[in-house]
Short mmCIF file of C-alpha atoms and ligand atoms in Angstrom, two decimals:
data_model
loop_
_atom_site.label_atom_id
_atom_site.label_comp_id
_atom_site.label_asym_id
_atom_site.label_seq_id
_atom_site.Cartn_x
_atom_site.Cartn_y
_atom_site.Cartn_z
CA MET A 1 0.00 0.00 0.00
CA ASN A 2 3.04 2.30 -0.13
CA ARG A 3 1.97 5.00 -2.56
CA HIS A 4 5.51 6.38 -2.58
CA ARG A 5 7.36 3.16 -3.35
CA LYS A 6 9.57 3.20 -6.41
CA THR A 7 11.29 -0.20 -6.08
CA ASP A 8 11.02 -3.43 -4.17
CA LEU A 9 12.46 -3.04 -0.70
CA PRO A 10 15.35 -3.00 -0.30
CA GLY A 11 15.99 -1.57 -3.77
CA PRO A 12 19.16 -2.25 -5.76
CA LYS A 13 21.13 0.72 -4.40
CA ALA A 14 20.19 -0.08 -0.81
CA ARG A 15 21.13 -3.74 -1.29
CA ALA A 16 24.50 -2.79 -2.74
CA LEU A 17 25.30 -0.45 0.17
CA ILE A 18 24.19 -2.99 2.77
CA ALA A 19 26.40 -5.62 1.13
CA ARG A 20 29.43 -3.26 1.25
CA ASP A 21 28.65 -2.45 4.89
CA ALA A 22 28.60 -6.15 5.82
CA GLU A 23 32.25 -6.40 4.73
CA VAL A 24 33.65 -3.49 6.72
CA VAL A 25 31.31 -2.31 9.49
CA SER A 26 30.98 -4.01 12.87
CA PRO A 27 28.17 -6.57 12.91
CA SER A 28 27.35 -5.55 16.50
CA TYR A 29 24.95 -2.80 15.44
CA PRO A 30 21.37 -3.90 16.15
CA ARG A 31 19.94 -3.15 12.67
CA GLU A 32 16.17 -2.77 12.38
CA GLY A 33 15.39 -2.89 8.66
CA PRO A 34 17.05 -2.43 5.26
CA LEU A 35 16.77 1.36 5.01
CA ALA A 36 19.71 3.07 3.29
CA MET A 37 19.00 6.76 3.72
CA SER A 38 19.53 9.36 1.04
CA HIS A 39 17.98 12.45 2.63
CA GLY A 40 15.19 13.66 4.88
CA ARG A 41 12.94 16.66 5.51
CA GLY A 42 10.78 17.03 8.61
CA CYS A 43 9.13 13.64 9.22
CA GLU A 44 9.94 12.28 5.76
CA VAL A 45 12.91 10.16 4.73
CA TRP A 46 13.97 8.97 1.25
CA ASP A 47 16.19 5.98 0.57
CA LEU A 48 18.89 5.67 -2.09
CA ASP A 49 16.38 4.15 -4.52
CA GLY A 50 13.95 7.06 -4.21
CA ASN A 51 11.46 5.35 -1.86
CA ARG A 52 9.80 7.66 0.62
CA PHE A 53 9.06 6.77 4.26
CA LEU A 54 7.25 8.50 7.07
CA ASP A 55 9.66 8.49 10.00
CA PHE A 56 8.10 7.63 13.36
CA ALA A 57 11.44 6.58 14.86
CA ALA A 58 13.40 9.84 14.41
CA GLY A 59 16.78 8.11 14.53
CA ILE A 60 15.88 6.63 17.96
CA ALA A 61 14.22 9.78 19.31
CA VAL A 62 17.09 11.99 18.18
CA CYS A 63 15.77 14.10 15.27
CA SER A 64 13.60 16.18 17.58
CA THR A 65 13.24 19.11 15.18
CA GLY A 66 12.74 16.81 12.20
CA HIS A 67 15.24 16.01 9.48
CA ALA A 68 17.35 18.97 8.41
CA HIS A 69 15.28 21.71 10.08
CA PRO A 70 16.33 24.93 8.27
CA GLU A 71 16.93 26.86 11.53
CA VAL A 72 19.14 24.10 12.93
CA VAL A 73 21.02 23.69 9.64
CA ALA A 74 21.59 27.47 9.45
CA ALA A 75 22.94 27.52 13.02
CA ILE A 76 25.28 24.62 12.22
CA LYS A 77 26.53 26.29 9.03
CA ASP A 78 27.09 29.56 10.80
CA ALA A 79 29.08 27.88 13.58
CA ALA A 80 31.06 25.78 11.09
CA ASP A 81 32.02 28.89 9.14
CA ARG A 82 33.71 30.28 12.24
CA PHE A 83 35.58 27.28 13.75
CA LEU A 84 35.10 23.53 14.15
CA HIS A 85 36.80 22.90 17.49
CA ILE A 86 38.79 24.50 20.28
CA SER A 87 38.38 21.99 23.21
CA SER A 88 37.26 22.64 26.75
CA ASP A 89 40.76 23.84 27.72
CA TRP A 90 39.58 27.24 26.49
CA TRP A 91 36.32 29.14 26.32
CA HIS A 92 33.80 29.93 23.61
CA GLU A 93 30.45 31.68 23.53
CA GLY A 94 28.34 28.74 22.29
CA MET A 95 29.25 26.43 25.16
CA VAL A 96 28.53 29.07 27.82
CA ARG A 97 25.30 30.11 26.09
CA LEU A 98 24.06 26.51 25.93
CA ALA A 99 24.82 26.01 29.64
CA GLU A 100 22.92 29.24 30.39
CA ARG A 101 19.96 27.99 28.35
CA LEU A 102 19.97 24.64 30.16
CA ALA A 103 20.23 26.39 33.52
CA ALA A 104 17.15 28.44 32.60
CA VAL A 105 15.02 25.35 31.88
CA ALA A 106 16.55 22.81 34.32
CA PRO A 107 13.95 21.30 36.66
CA PHE A 108 15.77 22.45 39.82
CA ARG A 109 14.83 25.23 42.22
CA GLU A 110 18.55 25.79 42.77
CA PRO A 111 20.77 27.16 39.93
CA ALA A 112 22.12 24.51 37.54
CA MET A 113 25.50 23.79 35.95
CA SER A 114 26.23 21.62 32.91
CA PHE A 115 28.97 19.24 31.80
CA PHE A 116 29.04 18.47 28.06
CA CYS A 117 29.95 15.33 26.17
CA GLN A 118 28.93 13.55 22.95
CA SER A 119 26.39 10.89 23.88
CA GLY A 120 23.89 9.59 26.37
CA THR A 121 26.21 6.99 27.82
CA GLU A 122 28.89 9.60 28.50
CA ALA A 123 26.35 11.84 30.21
CA VAL A 124 25.45 8.89 32.45
CA GLU A 125 29.13 8.15 33.15
CA ALA A 126 29.59 11.78 34.17
CA ALA A 127 26.56 11.55 36.48
CA LEU A 128 27.89 8.39 38.14
CA LYS A 129 31.33 9.91 38.65
CA LEU A 130 29.91 13.13 40.06
CA ALA A 131 27.58 11.21 42.40
CA ARG A 132 30.46 9.13 43.73
CA TYR A 133 32.71 12.17 44.03
CA ALA A 134 30.14 14.35 45.77
CA THR A 135 28.87 11.74 48.25
CA GLY A 136 32.02 9.67 48.81
CA ARG A 137 29.71 6.63 48.62
CA PRO A 138 30.33 3.60 46.40
CA ARG A 139 26.96 1.98 45.63
CA PHE A 140 24.04 2.68 43.27
CA LEU A 141 20.50 1.49 42.66
CA GLY A 142 19.19 1.04 39.13
CA PHE A 143 16.11 -0.53 37.55
CA LEU A 144 15.35 -3.74 35.72
CA GLY A 145 14.47 -3.03 32.10
CA SER A 146 16.47 0.19 32.09
CA PHE A 147 18.76 1.38 29.33
CA HIS A 148 21.46 3.88 30.17
CA GLY A 149 24.13 3.11 27.57
CA ARG A 150 26.83 0.62 26.74
CA THR A 151 30.06 1.84 28.36
CA MET A 152 31.19 0.01 31.48
CA GLY A 153 29.56 2.32 34.04
CA SER A 154 26.21 2.76 32.30
CA LEU A 155 26.26 -0.89 31.19
CA ALA A 156 26.28 -1.93 34.84
CA PHE A 157 22.73 -0.50 34.99
CA THR A 158 21.49 -1.37 31.51
CA SER A 159 19.21 -4.40 31.65
CA SER A 160 16.60 -4.05 28.93
CA LYS A 161 18.01 -6.88 26.80
CA ALA A 162 20.34 -9.78 27.66
CA THR A 163 22.30 -9.32 24.40
CA GLN A 164 23.46 -5.90 25.58
CA VAL A 165 25.03 -7.43 28.68
CA LYS A 166 26.02 -10.98 27.78
CA GLY A 167 29.75 -11.48 27.39
CA PHE A 168 30.76 -8.19 29.05
CA PHE A 169 30.76 -9.07 32.76
CA PRO A 170 32.08 -7.56 34.99
CA ALA A 171 31.03 -3.98 34.32
CA MET A 172 31.18 -1.41 37.17
CA PRO A 173 30.64 -3.06 40.58
CA GLY A 174 28.18 -1.85 43.20
CA VAL A 175 24.92 -1.62 41.23
CA THR A 176 21.77 -3.26 42.61
CA HIS A 177 18.74 -3.60 40.32
CA VAL A 178 15.18 -3.04 41.46
CA PRO A 179 11.97 -3.76 39.45
CA TYR A 180 10.51 -0.78 37.58
CA PRO A 181 6.82 -0.55 38.53
CA ASN A 182 4.61 -1.95 35.78
CA PRO A 183 0.90 -2.17 36.63
CA LEU A 184 0.19 -4.24 33.47
CA ARG A 185 2.66 -6.89 34.60
CA PRO A 186 2.85 -6.58 38.39
CA LEU A 187 5.72 -8.27 40.22
CA PHE A 188 4.42 -7.39 43.68
CA ALA A 189 1.08 -7.96 45.39
CA GLY A 190 -1.33 -5.02 45.65
CA ASN A 191 -2.65 -2.30 43.38
CA ASP A 192 0.10 0.27 43.87
CA GLN A 193 3.19 -1.16 42.18
CA GLY A 194 5.08 2.11 42.72
CA ARG A 195 4.54 1.95 46.49
CA ALA A 196 5.48 -1.75 46.47
CA VAL A 197 8.82 -1.03 44.77
CA LEU A 198 9.57 1.78 47.24
CA ASP A 199 8.75 -0.56 50.16
CA TYR A 200 10.98 -3.24 48.64
CA ILE A 201 13.91 -0.80 48.51
CA GLU A 202 13.31 0.50 52.02
CA ASN A 203 12.38 -2.71 53.82
CA GLN A 204 14.24 -5.40 51.92
CA LEU A 205 17.33 -3.82 50.37
CA PHE A 206 18.11 -1.07 52.87
CA GLU A 207 17.55 -3.34 55.85
CA GLY A 208 19.51 -6.13 54.22
CA PRO A 209 22.27 -6.26 51.61
CA VAL A 210 22.45 -2.57 50.62
CA PRO A 211 23.10 -0.17 53.53
CA PRO A 212 21.61 3.18 52.42
CA SER A 213 24.56 5.06 53.93
CA GLU A 214 26.71 3.43 51.20
CA VAL A 215 24.41 4.42 48.31
CA ALA A 216 25.59 7.40 46.26
CA ALA A 217 22.59 7.64 43.93
CA ILE A 218 19.52 6.09 42.39
CA LEU A 219 19.57 6.22 38.58
CA VAL A 220 16.13 6.08 36.95
CA GLU A 221 14.38 6.93 33.68
CA PRO A 222 11.30 9.06 34.54
CA ILE A 223 9.57 7.17 31.70
CA GLN A 224 11.35 3.90 30.97
CA GLY A 225 12.39 3.95 27.30
CA GLU A 226 14.10 0.92 25.77
CA GLY A 227 12.49 -1.23 28.47
CA GLY A 228 9.02 -0.71 27.01
CA TYR A 229 7.93 2.95 27.25
CA LEU A 230 6.66 2.39 30.79
CA VAL A 231 5.02 5.33 32.52
CA PRO A 232 5.51 5.11 36.30
CA PRO A 233 2.44 5.18 38.54
CA ASN A 234 1.64 8.56 40.12
CA GLY A 235 3.56 9.00 43.34
CA PHE A 236 6.47 6.76 42.36
CA LEU A 237 9.00 9.42 41.42
CA ALA A 238 7.93 11.55 44.40
CA GLY A 239 8.41 8.46 46.59
CA LEU A 240 11.92 7.96 45.21
CA ARG A 241 12.67 11.64 45.93
CA ALA A 242 11.51 11.25 49.54
CA LEU A 243 13.49 8.05 49.99
CA CYS A 244 16.64 9.73 48.64
CA ASP A 245 16.13 12.72 50.93
CA ARG A 246 15.72 10.47 53.98
CA HIS A 247 19.05 8.76 53.31
CA GLY A 248 21.21 11.50 51.76
CA ILE A 249 21.14 9.69 48.39
CA LEU A 250 21.28 11.63 45.11
CA LEU A 251 18.48 11.16 42.58
CA ILE A 252 19.59 10.99 38.93
CA PHE A 253 16.94 11.27 36.22
CA ASP A 254 18.08 9.90 32.89
CA GLU A 255 16.16 12.11 30.45
CA VAL A 256 18.31 11.11 27.46
CA GLN A 257 15.26 9.75 25.62
CA SER A 258 12.38 11.51 27.40
CA GLY A 259 13.88 15.00 27.65
CA VAL A 260 13.90 18.15 25.49
CA GLY A 261 10.19 18.37 24.72
CA ARG A 262 9.53 14.77 23.69
CA THR A 263 6.79 14.17 26.26
CA GLY A 264 5.10 17.53 25.76
CA ARG A 265 7.05 19.11 28.62
CA MET A 266 10.68 20.15 28.48
CA PHE A 267 11.53 17.20 30.78
CA ALA A 268 9.39 14.15 31.56
CA CYS A 269 9.87 14.58 35.32
CA GLU A 270 7.80 17.78 35.06
CA HIS A 271 4.67 15.64 34.57
CA TRP A 272 5.01 14.71 38.23
CA ASN A 273 6.74 17.88 39.49
CA VAL A 274 9.63 15.93 40.94
CA GLU A 275 13.14 17.42 40.99
CA PRO A 276 16.23 15.30 40.49
CA ASP A 277 19.67 16.26 41.78
CA LEU A 278 21.35 15.35 38.51
CA MET A 279 19.86 14.94 35.04
CA THR A 280 21.32 13.42 31.89
CA LEU A 281 20.46 14.58 28.36
CA ALA A 282 21.51 13.65 24.81
CA LYS A 283 19.49 12.40 21.80
CA GLY A 284 16.95 15.16 21.00
CA LEU A 285 19.17 17.90 22.45
CA GLY A 286 21.26 18.23 19.28
CA SER A 287 18.62 17.39 16.63
CA GLY A 288 21.06 14.76 15.34
CA LEU A 289 24.42 16.30 16.15
CA PRO A 290 26.21 14.26 18.81
CA ILE A 291 25.89 16.07 22.11
CA GLY A 292 25.19 14.92 25.66
CA ALA A 293 24.92 16.86 28.89
CA LEU A 294 24.96 16.23 32.58
CA VAL A 295 22.93 18.99 34.21
CA ALA A 296 23.29 19.18 37.99
CA ARG A 297 22.29 21.28 40.94
CA ARG A 298 25.05 23.82 41.28
CA SER A 299 25.89 22.95 44.89
CA ILE A 300 26.71 19.42 43.74
CA MET A 301 28.55 20.11 40.50
CA GLU A 302 30.74 22.84 41.94
CA ARG A 303 32.27 20.26 44.26
CA TRP A 304 34.47 18.58 41.69
CA PRO A 305 37.65 20.55 41.00
CA SER A 306 39.37 21.38 37.72
CA GLY A 307 40.68 18.19 36.14
CA ALA A 308 38.33 15.82 37.99
CA HIS A 309 36.40 15.13 34.80
CA GLY A 310 36.68 16.36 31.23
CA ASN A 311 36.97 15.37 27.57
CA THR A 312 38.31 16.56 24.25
CA TYR A 313 35.10 17.25 22.34
CA GLY A 314 32.62 18.28 25.07
CA GLY A 315 31.00 21.61 24.20
CA ASN A 316 31.94 21.32 20.53
CA PRO A 317 30.85 24.63 18.91
CA ILE A 318 28.79 23.06 16.11
CA ALA A 319 26.99 20.66 18.45
CA CYS A 320 26.31 23.56 20.86
CA ALA A 321 24.90 25.69 18.03
CA ALA A 322 22.59 22.83 17.01
CA ALA A 323 21.47 22.39 20.63
CA ILE A 324 20.73 26.10 21.11
CA ALA A 325 18.70 26.20 17.87
CA THR A 326 16.89 23.04 19.02
CA LEU A 327 16.03 24.52 22.42
CA ASP A 328 14.76 27.68 20.67
CA LEU A 329 12.38 25.61 18.54
CA VAL A 330 11.30 23.29 21.34
CA GLU A 331 10.52 26.19 23.67
CA ARG A 332 8.85 28.27 20.99
CA GLU A 333 6.58 25.64 19.42
CA LEU A 334 7.62 21.99 19.46
CA GLN A 335 6.97 21.18 23.10
CA ALA A 336 3.37 22.34 22.65
CA ASN A 337 3.12 20.45 19.35
CA ALA A 338 4.37 17.27 21.06
CA ALA A 339 1.62 17.60 23.67
CA GLU A 340 -1.11 18.41 21.13
CA VAL A 341 -0.25 16.02 18.28
CA GLY A 342 0.91 13.43 20.83
CA GLY A 343 -2.58 13.47 22.37
CA TYR A 344 -4.05 12.99 18.89
CA LEU A 345 -1.71 10.07 18.15
CA PHE A 346 -2.54 8.51 21.53
CA ALA A 347 -6.28 8.71 20.79
CA LYS A 348 -5.82 7.18 17.32
CA LEU A 349 -3.73 4.30 18.71
CA THR A 350 -6.31 3.73 21.43
CA GLU A 351 -8.97 3.48 18.69
CA LEU A 352 -6.84 0.88 16.89
CA ALA A 353 -6.37 -1.01 20.17
CA ARG A 354 -10.16 -1.34 20.51
CA LYS A 355 -10.20 -3.26 17.23
CA HIS A 356 -7.45 -5.72 18.09
CA GLU A 357 -7.33 -8.31 20.83
CA GLN A 358 -3.53 -8.28 20.31
CA ILE A 359 -3.03 -4.72 21.59
CA ALA A 360 -2.86 -4.90 25.37
CA GLU A 361 -2.10 -1.29 26.18
CA VAL A 362 -1.29 2.12 24.73
CA ARG A 363 0.78 4.24 27.12
CA GLY A 364 3.06 7.25 27.13
CA ARG A 365 3.17 11.01 27.26
CA GLY A 366 3.40 13.48 24.37
CA LEU A 367 5.27 11.91 21.46
CA MET A 368 6.76 9.07 23.50
CA ILE A 369 4.06 6.41 23.08
CA GLY A 370 4.26 2.64 23.34
CA MET A 371 1.75 0.07 22.14
CA GLU A 372 2.15 -3.29 23.85
CA VAL A 373 1.39 -6.24 21.58
CA VAL A 374 0.38 -9.63 23.00
CA ALA A 375 -0.92 -12.98 21.81
CA ASP A 376 -4.28 -12.08 23.39
CA ARG A 377 -5.55 -9.87 26.19
CA ALA A 378 -6.55 -12.74 28.44
CA THR A 379 -3.05 -14.22 28.82
CA LEU A 380 -1.04 -11.04 28.06
CA GLN A 381 1.56 -13.36 26.56
CA PRO A 382 4.19 -11.15 24.84
CA ASP A 383 4.31 -11.66 21.06
CA PRO A 384 7.66 -10.34 19.80
CA ASP A 385 7.20 -12.13 16.46
CA LEU A 386 4.00 -10.20 15.81
CA VAL A 387 5.80 -6.96 16.77
CA ASP A 388 8.59 -7.73 14.30
CA THR A 389 6.15 -8.61 11.53
CA VAL A 390 4.08 -5.44 12.05
CA ILE A 391 7.26 -3.33 11.96
CA GLU A 392 8.44 -5.15 8.85
CA ARG A 393 5.10 -4.71 7.09
CA ALA A 394 5.05 -1.03 8.13
CA PHE A 395 8.50 -0.60 6.58
CA HIS A 396 7.26 -2.09 3.32
CA ASN A 397 4.24 0.16 3.47
CA GLY A 398 6.37 3.26 4.02
CA LEU A 399 6.48 3.82 7.80
CA LEU A 400 9.60 3.60 9.96
CA LEU A 401 8.99 2.17 13.44
CA LEU A 402 11.09 0.63 16.21
CA SER A 403 10.25 -1.76 19.01
CA CYS A 404 11.12 -1.64 22.70
CA GLY A 405 10.73 -3.88 25.73
CA LYS A 406 9.76 -7.49 25.13
CA SER A 407 6.78 -6.82 22.91
CA THR A 408 6.07 -3.11 22.38
CA ILE A 409 5.98 -0.92 19.27
CA ARG A 410 7.08 2.61 20.05
CA PHE A 411 6.11 5.85 18.38
CA MET A 412 8.61 8.70 18.64
CA PRO A 413 8.27 10.84 15.54
CA PRO A 414 10.08 14.16 15.22
CA LEU A 415 8.37 16.79 17.37
CA VAL A 416 7.36 18.68 14.21
CA VAL A 417 4.92 15.92 13.22
CA THR A 418 1.48 17.09 12.06
CA ARG A 419 -2.01 15.59 12.49
CA ALA A 420 -2.05 14.81 8.76
CA GLU A 421 1.17 12.82 9.14
CA VAL A 422 -0.30 11.00 12.14
CA ASP A 423 -3.35 10.12 9.99
CA GLU A 424 -1.08 8.73 7.30
CA ALA A 425 0.97 6.76 9.84
CA ILE A 426 -2.14 5.30 11.45
CA GLU A 427 -3.52 4.26 8.05
CA ILE A 428 -0.25 2.45 7.29
CA LEU A 429 -0.05 0.94 10.77
CA ALA A 430 -3.62 -0.37 10.64
CA ALA A 431 -3.02 -1.98 7.25
CA SER A 432 0.31 -3.41 8.42
CA PHE A 433 -1.33 -4.86 11.52
CA GLU A 434 -3.98 -6.55 9.37
CA GLU A 435 -1.30 -7.90 7.02
CA ALA A 436 0.76 -9.22 9.92
CA LEU A 437 -2.25 -10.96 11.44
CA ALA A 438 -3.11 -12.40 8.04
CA GLY A 439 0.42 -13.76 7.81
CA VAL A 440 1.55 -11.82 4.73
CA ASN A 441 5.02 -12.92 3.75
CA ALA A 442 7.89 -11.18 5.47
CA SER A 443 10.31 -9.02 3.49
CA PRO A 444 13.41 -10.52 1.83
CA ALA A 445 16.45 -10.79 4.11
CA VAL A 446 18.41 -7.57 4.55
CA THR A 447 21.52 -8.76 2.73
CA ALA A 448 19.76 -11.00 0.18
N1 LIG B 501 19.91 6.73 28.46
C1 LIG B 501 18.73 6.48 27.85
C2 LIG B 501 17.46 6.66 28.63
C3 LIG B 501 18.69 6.04 26.52
O1 LIG B 501 17.52 5.80 25.93
C4 LIG B 501 19.92 5.89 25.83
C5 LIG B 501 19.92 5.43 24.44
O2 LIG B 501 18.99 4.86 23.93
C6 LIG B 501 21.11 6.17 26.50
C7 LIG B 501 21.07 6.59 27.82
C8 LIG B 501 22.43 6.01 25.81
O3 LIG B 501 22.60 7.00 24.85
P1 LIG B 501 23.72 6.85 23.72
O4 LIG B 501 23.27 5.77 22.79
O5 LIG B 501 23.77 8.21 23.08
O6 LIG B 501 24.99 6.51 24.42
#
């Protein structure tokens, strides 16, 4: 049903590129489908063979302002015309201005300071190092199903998929995992899974194997991303805040995926009015340019002295220019668009869920929405094969999607997405769902 398809998928040019890639690029990348991109505008992407796709994955929630937003491209060109790099050994306007902008929007009552890097995992590493440095404590709590990155510190927390962890033990020691509250799939007795997790930490862990006086920080995604787009029950983040305050533990919110307007607020934690002590950002912050940031309450960040942590590329002038232009757009219009069009998308997905026994739940905030797919609603048995087939059919029909968790399709289009584009995406999704249920043949293998 792809009205914009010019060739079979993958087309000859895509196949040729994918074959060359297989010879020289690491096979460790978790590839989703045989898209070989040529160019993009807004929510649209074209492949090398001229096929057009609607992009509801946004480069894993990165292209917040859409592909090649003219204001972001102009800011990048302007910065590139002046200089490409100076390093954090010296000063430049863009880095200071970006830190000022982040301080103005940071969800802290106290003034904020920023540390810059290139990626989400580095922002998390910086948060872990600062938490250890500032508290003098060695341990951390993290959450089952979380994703915080793939370097040895963040990997010690990451637990959304076994393949990300298997073969790399030991990562950083001292991390204890706790269940992330999930009312659809409760691990504890009772109706309030958030309360139950908090009680488990307080009564089981803190009175047993994890003395709270040794815990530097709790690292948590305010909406769990790779683990399944799980929205925590009301009161959970506030409960974590209270628990941290009782024990002198720092609270780190990883907003790498949920931050910078994606959920219809600048940061997801604002939905519950809960303040972290440290916050990590990346992905949508640079609209596609590699930039990460650790934003911290000033009284914590000013504790580490010159030389305690740094890097070569942090605060790169081009990445900073892209981030400032992104924040301008998000503040001016995209945050509101994410809330408005996100609500529309949520309603449309909920309508689709009413038609299909295999859609157990639609959940999320703004343009961070997950649709959990199961064998049937009675058993809630995850059905990852159905998820893969729907995503594959959607690709063939001209819609880019990604999965998350065990059995969830996620929707994270650029924040510029319109209602008309949502209508088109829903039409393709509905048809793809029908095709998948009818057992339409899967696409040819990526490298065939
Ligand atoms: N934290 C969260 C919540 C993420 O979703 C991700 C990436 O998906 C990361 C950290 C790691 O970011 P990066 O891939 O830029 O290292």
